[in-house]
Coordinates of C-alpha atoms in Angstrom, one line a residue:
Chain A
M1 CA 25.1 -18.3 -56.8
A2 CA 26.0 -18.0 -60.5
S3 CA 29.7 -17.7 -60.9
R4 CA 31.4 -18.6 -64.2
T5 CA 34.5 -17.4 -65.9
A6 CA 34.0 -13.8 -66.8
L7 CA 37.6 -12.9 -67.9
R8 CA 40.4 -14.9 -69.4
V9 CA 43.9 -13.6 -69.1
I10 CA 45.6 -13.0 -72.5
E11 CA 48.6 -11.1 -71.1
P12 CA 49.0 -10.6 -67.4
G13 CA 51.2 -7.5 -67.3
M14 CA 54.2 -7.2 -65.0
C15 CA 53.1 -8.2 -61.5
T16 CA 49.4 -8.8 -61.6
T17 CA 47.7 -10.4 -58.6
V18 CA 44.2 -10.8 -57.0
Q19 CA 44.0 -8.5 -53.9
D20 CA 41.3 -7.4 -51.4
L21 CA 41.6 -5.5 -48.1
G22 CA 43.9 -8.2 -46.8
R23 CA 43.8 -10.6 -43.8
P24 CA 44.1 -8.8 -40.5
G25 CA 44.6 -10.8 -37.4
W26 CA 47.1 -13.4 -38.5
A27 CA 50.4 -11.7 -37.5
S28 CA 50.9 -14.1 -34.6
V29 CA 51.4 -16.9 -37.2
G30 CA 53.7 -14.7 -39.3
V31 CA 51.2 -13.5 -41.9
A32 CA 51.0 -9.8 -42.5
R33 CA 47.7 -8.2 -43.5
G34 CA 48.8 -7.8 -47.1
G35 CA 46.0 -6.8 -49.5
A36 CA 45.9 -4.0 -52.1
A37 CA 49.0 -1.8 -51.9
D38 CA 46.7 1.1 -52.6
A39 CA 43.6 0.2 -50.5
L40 CA 41.9 3.6 -51.1
S41 CA 41.7 2.9 -54.9
L42 CA 40.4 -0.5 -54.3
R43 CA 37.7 0.8 -52.0
I44 CA 36.7 3.6 -54.4
G45 CA 36.6 1.3 -57.3
N46 CA 34.4 -1.1 -55.4
R47 CA 32.1 1.7 -54.3
L48 CA 31.7 2.8 -57.9
L49 CA 30.4 -0.7 -58.7
Q50 CA 28.2 -1.1 -55.6
N51 CA 30.6 -3.8 -54.3
E52 CA 31.6 -4.1 -50.7
D53 CA 34.8 -2.2 -49.9
R54 CA 36.6 -5.5 -49.3
A55 CA 35.6 -7.2 -52.6
A56 CA 38.6 -8.7 -54.4
A57 CA 40.0 -7.1 -57.6
I58 CA 43.0 -7.4 -59.9
E59 CA 46.0 -5.3 -59.0
M60 CA 48.4 -4.5 -61.9
T61 CA 51.8 -2.9 -61.4
L62 CA 53.7 -0.7 -63.9
L63 CA 52.3 -2.5 -66.9
G64 CA 48.7 -3.6 -67.3
G65 CA 47.4 -6.8 -68.9
A66 CA 45.0 -7.8 -71.6
F67 CA 41.8 -9.7 -70.8
A68 CA 39.2 -11.5 -73.0
C69 CA 35.7 -11.1 -71.7
E70 CA 33.6 -14.2 -71.7
R71 CA 30.5 -12.9 -69.9
D72 CA 29.1 -9.4 -69.8
I73 CA 30.4 -7.5 -66.9
I74 CA 30.7 -3.9 -65.5
A75 CA 34.2 -2.9 -64.4
V76 CA 36.3 0.1 -63.5
L77 CA 40.0 0.9 -63.5
A78 CA 41.0 2.7 -60.3
G79 CA 44.4 4.0 -59.0
G80 CA 47.2 4.9 -61.3
E81 CA 46.2 6.4 -64.7
I82 CA 46.4 3.6 -67.2
E83 CA 46.1 3.5 -71.0
A84 CA 43.2 1.2 -71.7
R85 CA 41.0 0.4 -74.6
I86 CA 38.0 -1.9 -75.2
E87 CA 38.4 -3.8 -78.4
G88 CA 35.2 -5.1 -79.9
R89 CA 34.5 -7.0 -83.1
G90 CA 34.4 -3.9 -85.3
S91 CA 35.2 -1.0 -82.9
T92 CA 37.7 0.1 -80.4
H93 CA 37.1 2.7 -77.7
L94 CA 39.1 4.1 -74.8
A95 CA 38.3 3.4 -71.2
S96 CA 39.3 6.2 -68.7
T97 CA 40.5 5.4 -65.3
W98 CA 37.8 6.0 -62.6
A99 CA 34.9 5.7 -65.1
P100 CA 32.9 2.5 -64.9
F101 CA 32.4 0.7 -68.2
E102 CA 30.6 -2.3 -69.6
L103 CA 32.5 -5.1 -71.1
S104 CA 30.6 -7.6 -73.3
A105 CA 31.3 -11.2 -74.0
G106 CA 33.7 -11.3 -77.0
E107 CA 35.3 -8.0 -76.3
R108 CA 38.8 -7.5 -75.0
L109 CA 40.1 -5.1 -72.4
V110 CA 43.6 -4.1 -73.3
T111 CA 45.6 -2.1 -70.8
R112 CA 49.2 -0.8 -71.3
S113 CA 51.5 1.3 -69.2
I114 CA 50.5 2.9 -65.9
R115 CA 51.6 6.5 -65.9
G116 CA 50.3 8.5 -63.0
G117 CA 51.3 6.2 -60.2
V118 CA 52.5 2.6 -60.4
R119 CA 49.4 0.4 -59.6
T120 CA 46.0 0.2 -61.2
I121 CA 43.2 -1.9 -59.8
L122 CA 40.7 -3.5 -62.1
C123 CA 37.5 -3.9 -60.1
V124 CA 34.5 -5.9 -61.4
A125 CA 30.9 -5.6 -60.3
G126 CA 30.4 -8.7 -58.1
G127 CA 34.1 -8.9 -57.1
I128 CA 36.7 -11.4 -58.2
L129 CA 36.0 -14.9 -56.8
V130 CA 38.8 -17.1 -55.6
P131 CA 38.6 -19.3 -52.5
P132 CA 39.2 -17.2 -49.4
L133 CA 42.0 -18.3 -47.2
L134 CA 42.5 -17.1 -43.6
G135 CA 39.5 -14.8 -44.3
S136 CA 40.8 -13.1 -47.5
R137 CA 41.2 -13.5 -51.2
S138 CA 44.5 -11.6 -51.3
T139 CA 47.5 -13.2 -53.0
H140 CA 50.4 -13.7 -50.5
L141 CA 53.2 -14.0 -53.0
G142 CA 55.9 -14.8 -50.4
G143 CA 53.8 -17.6 -48.8
Q144 CA 52.4 -18.7 -52.2
F145 CA 48.8 -18.9 -51.0
G146 CA 45.7 -16.9 -51.6
G147 CA 44.5 -15.3 -54.8
L148 CA 45.0 -17.6 -57.8
D149 CA 47.1 -20.4 -56.5
G150 CA 49.2 -17.9 -54.5
R151 CA 50.9 -16.5 -57.6
M152 CA 50.8 -13.7 -60.2
L153 CA 48.3 -14.2 -63.0
R154 CA 49.4 -16.0 -66.1
P155 CA 48.2 -16.2 -69.7
G156 CA 45.1 -18.5 -70.0
D157 CA 44.0 -18.0 -66.3
A158 CA 40.2 -18.0 -65.9
I159 CA 38.9 -15.3 -63.6
E160 CA 35.5 -15.8 -62.0
V161 CA 33.3 -13.0 -60.9
G162 CA 30.5 -12.9 -58.4
E163 CA 26.9 -11.5 -58.7
P164 CA 26.7 -7.8 -58.9
R165 CA 24.9 -6.2 -56.0
G166 CA 23.0 -3.5 -57.8
R167 CA 23.1 -0.8 -60.4
C168 CA 26.4 0.8 -60.9
A169 CA 27.1 4.4 -60.0
D170 CA 26.3 7.2 -62.6
G171 CA 29.0 9.1 -64.5
S172 CA 29.2 11.9 -62.0
A173 CA 30.4 9.4 -59.3
G174 CA 33.4 8.5 -61.5
A175 CA 34.3 12.2 -61.8
R176 CA 33.9 12.7 -58.0
A177 CA 36.1 9.6 -57.4
R178 CA 38.8 11.0 -59.7
A179 CA 38.7 14.5 -58.0
L180 CA 38.9 12.9 -54.6
A181 CA 41.6 10.3 -55.2
K182 CA 44.0 11.9 -57.5
P183 CA 45.4 14.5 -55.1
M184 CA 45.6 12.0 -52.3
L185 CA 47.5 9.5 -54.5
A186 CA 49.8 12.1 -56.0
R187 CA 51.3 13.1 -52.6
R188 CA 55.0 12.5 -52.6
S189 CA 55.6 14.3 -49.3
L190 CA 54.4 11.6 -47.0
R191 CA 53.1 12.4 -43.6
A192 CA 54.8 10.3 -40.9
V193 CA 55.0 10.0 -37.2
D194 CA 58.1 9.3 -35.1
G195 CA 59.0 5.6 -35.1
P196 CA 59.5 3.4 -32.0
H197 CA 63.3 3.5 -32.2
R198 CA 63.8 7.1 -33.1
H199 CA 65.8 7.6 -29.9
C200 CA 68.4 5.1 -31.2
F201 CA 69.4 7.5 -34.0
D202 CA 71.6 10.5 -33.4
S203 CA 70.0 13.9 -34.1
A204 CA 72.0 14.4 -37.3
A205 CA 70.5 11.1 -38.8
V206 CA 67.0 12.1 -37.7
K207 CA 67.4 15.5 -39.2
R208 CA 68.7 14.0 -42.5
F209 CA 65.7 11.7 -42.5
W210 CA 63.2 14.5 -42.3
S211 CA 65.0 16.8 -44.8
T212 CA 66.2 14.4 -47.5
R213 CA 64.4 13.9 -50.8
F214 CA 64.9 10.2 -51.3
E215 CA 65.0 8.4 -54.7
V216 CA 63.1 5.2 -54.7
S217 CA 65.2 2.2 -55.8
L218 CA 64.2 0.0 -58.7
Q219 CA 64.4 -2.9 -56.2
S220 CA 61.1 -2.1 -54.7
D221 CA 58.0 -4.3 -54.5
R222 CA 55.0 -5.2 -52.4
V223 CA 57.3 -6.1 -49.5
G224 CA 59.2 -2.8 -49.3
L225 CA 60.3 0.4 -51.0
R226 CA 64.1 0.8 -50.8
L227 CA 65.4 4.3 -50.7
N228 CA 68.8 5.2 -52.3
E229 CA 70.1 7.9 -49.9
C230 CA 71.9 7.2 -46.7
I231 CA 70.9 8.9 -43.4
G232 CA 73.4 7.1 -41.2
S233 CA 72.7 4.0 -39.0
A234 CA 71.3 3.6 -35.5
N235 CA 73.6 3.3 -32.5
F236 CA 72.3 0.0 -31.2
G237 CA 75.5 -1.7 -30.0
G238 CA 74.8 -5.0 -31.7
R239 CA 71.7 -6.4 -33.3
M240 CA 68.3 -5.3 -32.2
P241 CA 66.1 -8.2 -31.1
S242 CA 63.4 -8.8 -33.7
E243 CA 60.0 -7.1 -33.0
G244 CA 56.7 -6.5 -34.6
M245 CA 56.7 -4.4 -37.8
L246 CA 54.0 -2.5 -39.6
H247 CA 52.9 -1.3 -43.1
G248 CA 54.6 2.1 -43.5
A249 CA 57.4 1.5 -41.0
V250 CA 60.7 3.1 -42.2
Q251 CA 63.4 0.7 -41.2
V252 CA 67.1 1.7 -41.3
P253 CA 69.5 -1.2 -41.8
E254 CA 73.3 -1.0 -41.3
S255 CA 73.7 0.6 -44.8
G256 CA 71.8 3.6 -43.5
R257 CA 69.5 3.5 -46.6
P258 CA 65.9 3.3 -45.3
I259 CA 63.4 0.7 -46.4
V260 CA 59.7 1.6 -46.2
L261 CA 57.7 -1.5 -45.5
M262 CA 54.8 -2.2 -47.8
A263 CA 51.6 -4.4 -47.5
D264 CA 53.4 -7.7 -47.7
H265 CA 56.1 -6.8 -45.1
P266 CA 57.7 -9.3 -42.8
T267 CA 55.6 -9.4 -39.6
T268 CA 58.7 -9.0 -37.4
G269 CA 62.1 -7.4 -38.2
G270 CA 65.4 -6.6 -36.6
Y271 CA 66.2 -3.1 -38.0
P272 CA 65.3 0.0 -36.0
V273 CA 62.3 2.1 -37.2
V274 CA 62.9 5.8 -37.4
A275 CA 59.4 6.8 -38.5
C276 CA 56.1 5.3 -39.6
V277 CA 54.1 6.6 -42.6
A278 CA 50.6 7.7 -41.4
A279 CA 47.7 5.5 -42.5
V280 CA 46.2 8.4 -44.5
D281 CA 49.3 8.4 -46.8
L282 CA 49.7 4.6 -47.3
P283 CA 47.6 4.6 -50.5
A284 CA 50.0 7.3 -51.9
L285 CA 52.9 5.1 -50.8
G286 CA 51.5 2.3 -52.8
Q287 CA 51.5 4.5 -55.9
V288 CA 55.2 5.6 -55.7
R289 CA 57.1 4.6 -58.8
P290 CA 60.7 3.3 -58.7
G291 CA 62.9 6.2 -59.7
E292 CA 60.5 8.8 -58.2
S293 CA 61.5 11.1 -55.3
I294 CA 59.7 11.1 -52.0
S295 CA 60.2 12.9 -48.7
F296 CA 58.6 12.7 -45.3
E297 CA 56.7 15.3 -43.3
T298 CA 56.5 15.0 -39.6
V299 CA 53.1 14.9 -37.9
T300 CA 52.0 14.0 -34.4
V301 CA 50.0 10.8 -33.8
E302 CA 47.0 13.0 -32.9
R303 CA 47.3 14.8 -36.2
A304 CA 47.8 11.6 -38.1
R305 CA 44.5 10.3 -36.6
E306 CA 42.7 13.5 -37.5
L307 CA 44.0 13.3 -41.1
Y308 CA 42.7 9.8 -41.4
A309 CA 39.3 10.7 -39.9
E310 CA 39.0 13.7 -42.3
R311 CA 39.7 11.5 -45.3
E312 CA 37.2 8.9 -44.2
R313 CA 34.6 11.7 -43.7
I314 CA 35.2 13.0 -47.3
L315 CA 35.0 9.5 -48.7
E316 CA 31.7 8.9 -47.0
V317 CA 30.3 12.1 -48.3
E318 CA 31.5 11.8 -51.9
L319 CA 31.1 8.1 -52.3
P320 CA 28.9 6.7 -49.5
T321 CA 28.8 3.0 -48.9
R322 CA 25.5 1.6 -50.0
Chain B
M21 CA 44.2 0.7 -12.4
V22 CA 46.4 -2.4 -11.9
N23 CA 49.4 -2.5 -14.0
E24 CA 50.7 -5.9 -15.1
S25 CA 54.2 -5.0 -13.9
P26 CA 56.2 -1.8 -13.5
E27 CA 58.4 -3.1 -16.4
T28 CA 55.7 -3.0 -19.0
Q29 CA 56.2 0.1 -21.1
F30 CA 53.5 1.5 -23.4
A31 CA 54.2 3.7 -26.4
W32 CA 52.3 4.5 -29.6
A33 CA 54.6 3.2 -32.4
S34 CA 52.4 4.8 -35.0
E35 CA 49.0 6.6 -34.7
R36 CA 47.4 3.1 -34.9
H37 CA 49.9 0.8 -33.3
L38 CA 50.5 0.5 -29.5
R39 CA 53.9 -1.1 -28.6
L40 CA 54.3 -2.9 -25.4
A41 CA 57.8 -3.6 -24.1
L42 CA 57.7 -6.3 -21.4
G43 CA 61.4 -6.7 -20.4
E44 CA 64.8 -7.9 -21.5
A45 CA 64.7 -9.7 -24.9
G46 CA 67.0 -12.5 -23.8
S47 CA 65.2 -13.6 -20.7
P48 CA 62.9 -16.6 -20.7
Q49 CA 60.7 -14.9 -18.1
T50 CA 60.1 -12.1 -20.5
Q51 CA 59.2 -14.5 -23.3
D52 CA 56.8 -16.2 -21.0
R53 CA 55.2 -12.9 -20.1
V54 CA 54.9 -12.1 -23.8
R55 CA 53.2 -15.4 -24.4
R56 CA 50.7 -15.0 -21.6
A57 CA 50.0 -11.4 -22.4
T58 CA 49.4 -12.3 -26.1
A59 CA 47.0 -15.0 -25.2
A60 CA 45.1 -12.7 -22.8
L61 CA 44.9 -9.9 -25.4
E62 CA 43.7 -12.2 -28.1
A63 CA 41.1 -13.7 -25.8
A64 CA 39.9 -10.3 -24.5
G65 CA 38.3 -9.3 -27.7
L66 CA 39.2 -5.6 -27.2
P67 CA 37.2 -3.3 -29.4
G68 CA 39.0 -2.1 -32.5
L69 CA 42.0 -4.4 -31.9
V70 CA 42.8 -5.9 -35.3
G71 CA 46.3 -7.3 -35.0
V72 CA 48.6 -8.7 -32.3
T73 CA 52.3 -9.2 -33.2
P74 CA 54.3 -10.8 -30.4
A75 CA 58.1 -11.0 -30.5
Y76 CA 61.0 -11.6 -28.0
A77 CA 60.2 -8.9 -25.6
T78 CA 57.5 -6.7 -27.3
I79 CA 53.9 -7.0 -28.5
L80 CA 52.7 -4.7 -31.3
L81 CA 49.0 -4.1 -31.2
E82 CA 47.2 -2.7 -34.3
F83 CA 44.0 -0.8 -33.8
D84 CA 41.4 0.1 -36.4
L85 CA 41.5 3.9 -36.8
N86 CA 37.8 4.0 -37.3
G87 CA 36.4 5.0 -33.9
L88 CA 39.8 4.7 -32.1
N89 CA 39.9 6.3 -28.7
A90 CA 43.6 6.1 -27.8
E91 CA 43.3 6.6 -24.0
R92 CA 40.4 4.2 -23.7
S93 CA 42.4 1.5 -25.7
V94 CA 45.4 1.8 -23.4
V95 CA 43.1 1.4 -20.4
A96 CA 41.5 -1.7 -21.9
V97 CA 44.9 -3.2 -22.8
R98 CA 46.2 -2.6 -19.2
R99 CA 43.0 -4.3 -17.8
A100 CA 43.5 -7.3 -20.1
L101 CA 47.2 -7.6 -19.1
S102 CA 46.4 -7.5 -15.4
A103 CA 44.0 -10.4 -16.0
S104 CA 46.8 -12.3 -17.6
V105 CA 48.9 -12.0 -14.4
E106 CA 46.1 -13.5 -12.3
Q107 CA 45.5 -16.3 -14.7
R108 CA 48.8 -17.9 -14.0
A109 CA 47.8 -21.5 -14.8
E110 CA 49.8 -22.2 -17.9
T111 CA 48.0 -24.4 -20.4
Q112 CA 49.7 -27.7 -21.0
T113 CA 52.9 -27.3 -23.1
R114 CA 53.0 -29.1 -26.3
I115 CA 56.1 -31.0 -27.4
V116 CA 56.5 -31.1 -31.2
E117 CA 58.9 -33.6 -32.8
I118 CA 60.3 -32.5 -36.1
P119 CA 62.2 -35.0 -38.3
V120 CA 65.3 -33.4 -39.8
C121 CA 67.8 -34.6 -42.3
Y122 CA 71.2 -33.1 -41.6
E123 CA 72.9 -34.7 -44.7
G124 CA 74.2 -33.7 -48.1
P125 CA 71.8 -31.6 -50.2
C126 CA 69.5 -30.9 -47.2
A127 CA 72.4 -29.1 -45.4
P128 CA 74.2 -26.8 -47.9
D129 CA 75.8 -24.7 -45.2
A130 CA 76.7 -27.5 -42.7
P131 CA 80.2 -28.0 -44.0
E132 CA 81.2 -24.4 -43.5
V133 CA 79.4 -24.1 -40.1
A134 CA 81.2 -27.2 -38.9
R135 CA 84.5 -25.9 -40.1
M136 CA 83.9 -22.5 -38.4
H137 CA 83.5 -24.3 -35.1
G138 CA 86.2 -26.9 -35.7
I139 CA 83.8 -29.8 -35.4
G140 CA 82.8 -32.6 -37.7
L141 CA 79.4 -32.8 -39.5
P142 CA 78.0 -35.6 -37.3
T143 CA 78.9 -33.5 -34.2
L144 CA 77.1 -30.5 -35.6
A145 CA 74.0 -32.6 -36.2
R146 CA 74.2 -34.2 -32.8
L147 CA 74.7 -30.8 -31.0
H148 CA 71.8 -29.2 -32.9
A149 CA 69.4 -32.1 -32.3
A150 CA 70.4 -32.5 -28.6
P151 CA 68.4 -29.7 -26.8
T152 CA 64.7 -29.2 -26.4
Y153 CA 63.9 -25.9 -27.9
R154 CA 61.2 -23.4 -27.0
V155 CA 59.3 -21.5 -29.7
A156 CA 59.8 -17.8 -28.7
F157 CA 57.3 -16.5 -31.3
I158 CA 56.2 -17.0 -34.9
G159 CA 57.2 -14.1 -37.1
F160 CA 59.0 -12.7 -40.1
A161 CA 57.3 -15.0 -42.6
P162 CA 54.2 -17.3 -42.4
G163 CA 54.8 -20.1 -39.9
F164 CA 58.4 -19.2 -39.2
G165 CA 59.2 -20.1 -35.6
Y166 CA 62.1 -18.4 -33.7
L167 CA 63.5 -21.2 -31.5
S168 CA 65.4 -20.4 -28.3
G169 CA 67.9 -22.9 -26.8
L170 CA 70.7 -23.3 -29.5
P171 CA 73.9 -24.6 -27.9
P172 CA 76.2 -21.6 -27.7
Q173 CA 79.1 -23.7 -29.2
I174 CA 77.3 -23.8 -32.6
A175 CA 76.0 -20.2 -32.6
T176 CA 76.9 -18.8 -36.1
P177 CA 76.5 -15.4 -37.7
R178 CA 74.2 -15.0 -40.7
L179 CA 75.4 -15.4 -44.2
P180 CA 77.2 -12.3 -45.6
S181 CA 74.5 -11.9 -48.2
P182 CA 71.2 -13.7 -48.1
R183 CA 70.1 -16.5 -50.5
V184 CA 67.6 -15.5 -53.0
R185 CA 65.6 -18.7 -52.5
V186 CA 65.7 -21.0 -49.5
P187 CA 64.2 -24.5 -49.9
V188 CA 61.0 -24.8 -47.9
G189 CA 61.5 -26.9 -44.7
S190 CA 65.2 -25.8 -44.3
V191 CA 66.4 -25.8 -40.7
A192 CA 68.7 -22.9 -40.2
I193 CA 71.0 -21.1 -37.7
A194 CA 71.5 -17.4 -37.2
G195 CA 73.4 -16.2 -34.2
E196 CA 72.0 -18.0 -31.1
Q197 CA 68.7 -18.6 -32.9
T198 CA 67.5 -21.6 -34.9
G199 CA 64.4 -21.9 -37.0
I200 CA 62.6 -23.7 -39.9
Y201 CA 61.8 -21.9 -43.1
A202 CA 58.1 -22.7 -43.5
T203 CA 57.6 -21.0 -46.8
P204 CA 60.0 -20.5 -49.7
G205 CA 61.7 -17.2 -50.1
A206 CA 64.9 -15.3 -49.5
G207 CA 66.8 -15.8 -46.3
G208 CA 70.2 -15.1 -44.7
W209 CA 70.3 -17.9 -42.1
R210 CA 72.7 -20.8 -42.5
L211 CA 71.0 -24.0 -43.7
I212 CA 72.2 -27.1 -41.7
G213 CA 69.2 -29.4 -42.3
R214 CA 65.8 -29.9 -43.7
T215 CA 62.5 -31.3 -42.6
P216 CA 60.0 -33.1 -44.9
L217 CA 57.1 -31.8 -42.7
V218 CA 54.8 -29.1 -44.1
M219 CA 55.3 -26.3 -41.5
F220 CA 52.7 -23.9 -42.9
D221 CA 49.5 -24.5 -44.9
A222 CA 46.9 -21.7 -45.1
R223 CA 44.2 -24.3 -45.7
R224 CA 44.8 -26.0 -42.3
T225 CA 43.6 -24.9 -38.9
P226 CA 45.8 -23.7 -37.4
P227 CA 47.8 -22.8 -40.4
A228 CA 51.2 -23.0 -38.7
R229 CA 52.5 -26.3 -37.2
L230 CA 54.4 -24.4 -34.5
A231 CA 52.9 -22.0 -31.9
A232 CA 54.6 -19.7 -29.5
G233 CA 55.5 -21.6 -26.3
D234 CA 55.7 -25.0 -27.9
L235 CA 58.7 -27.2 -27.1
V236 CA 60.5 -28.6 -30.1
R237 CA 62.7 -31.6 -30.5
F238 CA 64.6 -32.4 -33.8
M239 CA 64.7 -36.1 -34.7
P240 CA 67.6 -36.8 -37.1
I241 CA 66.6 -38.9 -40.2
S242 CA 68.7 -40.2 -43.1
L243 CA 68.6 -38.7 -46.6
A244 CA 66.8 -41.9 -47.8
E245 CA 64.1 -41.4 -45.1
F246 CA 63.8 -37.7 -46.0
E247 CA 63.3 -38.5 -49.6
A248 CA 60.8 -41.2 -48.8
Q249 CA 58.8 -38.8 -46.7
M250 CA 58.9 -36.1 -49.4
R251 CA 57.6 -38.7 -51.9
G252 CA 54.8 -39.6 -49.5
R253 CA 53.9 -35.9 -49.2
A254 CA 53.7 -35.6 -53.0
V255 CA 51.3 -38.6 -53.1
D256 CA 49.1 -37.1 -50.4
G257 CA 49.0 -33.9 -52.5

């Protein structure tokens, strides 16, 4: 299979990594699933290019990067709205988020700040090729493995791309993708279900949790979103024995200021979990900017399952898998 | 329907995660039940089960929401657990020996830990290396094993604020637990030694050197020996 360098990193941006849909099934050796913080955008971007949902792409955070194209490719920017232009030898034109574009050898893709949301995913027809580890090409920054040498991209890095699977979607698919994704990713009232340790909090703390508009701390990353407001702590009478954690779990440490666990969360933890963000709103969670406000909206587990199924149904209608 | 034991509690921790509580966290019997149940659940190949996270007294099961039938999944889990009760024959327990240097730069928190307990550094090392530990589970970070069996006289609370970067291979104490940092990163446990062994490597099968249920013995080595082994590791690549 032909695979040569297609992109060369000129500027990587702020926190730019290779991500796919992650590596499920390794929690018992301490490895969380990880993968794209906004998996919905990754899947939509891949569908626009006729890739498999799980094809690897480049996830950029807050500030995009600049890439020199060394081989003709078709790509799309998905997720947070990003300023992007394609610089050719004589001409420059803009690339809109959600609209697939061609990038020819010798051209540069220059992306700047991410405005609507916090993460933009650069998908390429054929997918980013790095050696899979534990069944995934995702970068595990904490474990320093996966992706490109287990780290963020750096200037000079060569990015290899696989063979495209077919013709890329037409222009109307990009418009459908945008119409579908934007409202889902813009939600800042996140649907959540009661957490496993809800009973360890007094009713005032639980009430505060569901009614507070939280400001997201600047100290937030792929591991967790830290929230600035205090809801009060759990009555545990000592430390809680460590137990399994999950993407979207809202942990409350002694400080009373919740931490929402993200894709690269520790597999186990010792803080009580007051609520868990529903799977349908995890992509929106991955698009919350530090400094933004979020709140939580209570739903039952049954409703959370329905919401997820509804979203999958819409996705399959609007952008079917090939 | 045969339940594994009246003590096992089932609850949905999220719309996609089933949480099993198997008993008291401190008890070795519970840890043993968690290990057997985990093995049974992983072997059962339950439809839609995509993740199993065992800990001291709980197992968190993640299901794929596509096609999830919650009631049917609970029934399938109960069935797999009752099978784990019948299959009592424990597979042979591994004993893993871990060389540890308890000296100088390998043990930045050892002087304070020793002072807190009113003992000398050699006594701290001797007490830590004396028991045979049991790996309760692997969790938190890749390859990090929570070891049970720390002598109570050297149980020590966590650091008031965690270190930003813990050297990989550091052997550490927190409360009545001890463990080995298998990947670099932040950590609040107190560092009293360091092993030159690679504890986690995603390219290896299995990736983690330790597995739940293993017995672990720490073999003290000198700083010179530690450095020699680290050099050897660098040559091996």
